[in-house]
Amino acid sequence: MHTAMEFSSTVKFTVWKDGFDWEYTGMIHRLDPITNLIYLELEKEKGHIIKIKFQDIVSVEVNPTEGY
């Protein structure tokens, strides 16, 4: 079963990786509950999608777009 989700808010993730906190901001492209991954299209690098593991997330901040 494939579920499509669409978001119109920018999300900032703080992720624990290699002993450091890293911040990534962008739009959620896809959530995969089977592999526990979030596919995030980076705000500053349009078209570049990174994978974030659920278990590596330290914090999440949602920034709704105007008119939302």
PDB file of C-alpha atoms in Angstrom:
ATOM      1  CA  MET A   1       0.000   0.000   0.000  1.00  0.00           C
ATOM      2  CA  HIS A   2       1.381   3.403  -0.974  1.00  0.00           C
ATOM      3  CA  THR A   3       0.191   6.548   0.760  1.00  0.00           C
ATOM      4  CA  ALA A   4       0.969   9.980  -0.658  1.00  0.00           C
ATOM      5  CA  MET A   5       1.244  12.942   1.678  1.00  0.00           C
ATOM      6  CA  GLU A   6       1.692  16.574   0.773  1.00  0.00           C
ATOM      7  CA  PHE A   7       2.752  19.358   3.083  1.00  0.00           C
ATOM      8  CA  SER A   8       2.905  23.102   2.545  1.00  0.00           C
ATOM      9  CA  SER A   9       5.027  23.913   5.591  1.00  0.00           C
ATOM     10  CA  THR A  10       8.758  24.250   5.963  1.00  0.00           C
ATOM     11  CA  VAL A  11      10.136  21.931   8.627  1.00  0.00           C
ATOM     12  CA  LYS A  12      13.420  22.248  10.532  1.00  0.00           C
ATOM     13  CA  PHE A  13      14.877  19.001  11.868  1.00  0.00           C
ATOM     14  CA  THR A  14      17.701  18.789  14.378  1.00  0.00           C
ATOM     15  CA  VAL A  15      19.386  15.441  13.850  1.00  0.00           C
ATOM     16  CA  TRP A  16      22.043  13.633  15.922  1.00  0.00           C
ATOM     17  CA  LYS A  17      24.721  12.270  13.574  1.00  0.00           C
ATOM     18  CA  ASP A  18      28.347  11.305  14.162  1.00  0.00           C
ATOM     19  CA  GLY A  19      28.350  12.870  17.641  1.00  0.00           C
ATOM     20  CA  PHE A  20      27.011  16.252  16.507  1.00  0.00           C
ATOM     21  CA  ASP A  21      23.650  17.986  16.109  1.00  0.00           C
ATOM     22  CA  TRP A  22      22.906  18.948  12.502  1.00  0.00           C
ATOM     23  CA  GLU A  23      20.038  21.179  11.344  1.00  0.00           C
ATOM     24  CA  TYR A  24      18.192  20.596   8.085  1.00  0.00           C
ATOM     25  CA  THR A  25      15.364  22.779   6.780  1.00  0.00           C
ATOM     26  CA  GLY A  26      13.048  21.965   3.919  1.00  0.00           C
ATOM     27  CA  MET A  27       9.797  20.412   2.782  1.00  0.00           C
ATOM     28  CA  ILE A  28       8.870  16.844   3.624  1.00  0.00           C
ATOM     29  CA  HIS A  29       8.831  14.930   0.368  1.00  0.00           C
ATOM     30  CA  ARG A  30       7.837  11.543   1.786  1.00  0.00           C
ATOM     31  CA  LEU A  31       7.418   9.677   5.090  1.00  0.00           C
ATOM     32  CA  ASP A  32       8.167   5.957   5.041  1.00  0.00           C
ATOM     33  CA  PRO A  33       6.819   4.212   8.160  1.00  0.00           C
ATOM     34  CA  ILE A  34       8.161   0.835   7.005  1.00  0.00           C
ATOM     35  CA  THR A  35      11.834   1.903   6.853  1.00  0.00           C
ATOM     36  CA  ASN A  36      11.360   4.706   9.437  1.00  0.00           C
ATOM     37  CA  LEU A  37      12.760   7.340   7.092  1.00  0.00           C
ATOM     38  CA  ILE A  38      11.766  10.898   6.240  1.00  0.00           C
ATOM     39  CA  TYR A  39      12.703  12.165   2.795  1.00  0.00           C
ATOM     40  CA  LEU A  40      13.373  15.907   3.106  1.00  0.00           C
ATOM     41  CA  GLU A  41      13.827  18.243   0.133  1.00  0.00           C
ATOM     42  CA  LEU A  42      16.326  20.812   1.362  1.00  0.00           C
ATOM     43  CA  GLU A  43      15.229  24.444   1.282  1.00  0.00           C
ATOM     44  CA  LYS A  44      18.599  25.856   0.177  1.00  0.00           C
ATOM     45  CA  GLU A  45      19.318  23.104  -2.360  1.00  0.00           C
ATOM     46  CA  LYS A  46      16.143  22.715  -4.434  1.00  0.00           C
ATOM     47  CA  GLY A  47      15.760  19.203  -5.785  1.00  0.00           C
ATOM     48  CA  HIS A  48      18.247  17.718  -3.294  1.00  0.00           C
ATOM     49  CA  ILE A  49      16.553  15.155  -1.061  1.00  0.00           C
ATOM     50  CA  ILE A  50      18.136  13.685   2.072  1.00  0.00           C
ATOM     51  CA  LYS A  51      16.997  10.769   4.233  1.00  0.00           C
ATOM     52  CA  ILE A  52      16.516  11.275   7.966  1.00  0.00           C
ATOM     53  CA  LYS A  53      16.099   8.294  10.291  1.00  0.00           C
ATOM     54  CA  PHE A  54      13.273   8.632  12.821  1.00  0.00           C
ATOM     55  CA  GLN A  55      15.565   7.520  15.660  1.00  0.00           C
ATOM     56  CA  ASP A  56      18.160  10.249  14.877  1.00  0.00           C
ATOM     57  CA  ILE A  57      15.685  13.148  15.285  1.00  0.00           C
ATOM     58  CA  VAL A  58      16.382  15.375  18.287  1.00  0.00           C
ATOM     59  CA  SER A  59      13.741  18.053  17.588  1.00  0.00           C
ATOM     60  CA  VAL A  60      11.290  19.237  14.921  1.00  0.00           C
ATOM     61  CA  GLU A  61      10.061  22.767  14.278  1.00  0.00           C
ATOM     62  CA  VAL A  62       7.232  23.449  11.796  1.00  0.00           C
ATOM     63  CA  ASN A  63       7.063  26.837  10.090  1.00  0.00           C
ATOM     64  CA  PRO A  64       3.689  27.184   8.340  1.00  0.00           C
ATOM     65  CA  THR A  65       3.729  29.104   5.082  1.00  0.00           C
ATOM     66  CA  GLU A  66       1.709  32.308   4.789  1.00  0.00           C
ATOM     67  CA  GLY A  67      -1.996  31.767   4.443  1.00  0.00           C
ATOM     68  CA  TYR A  68      -1.879  28.291   5.949  1.00  0.00           C
TER      69      TYR A  68
END
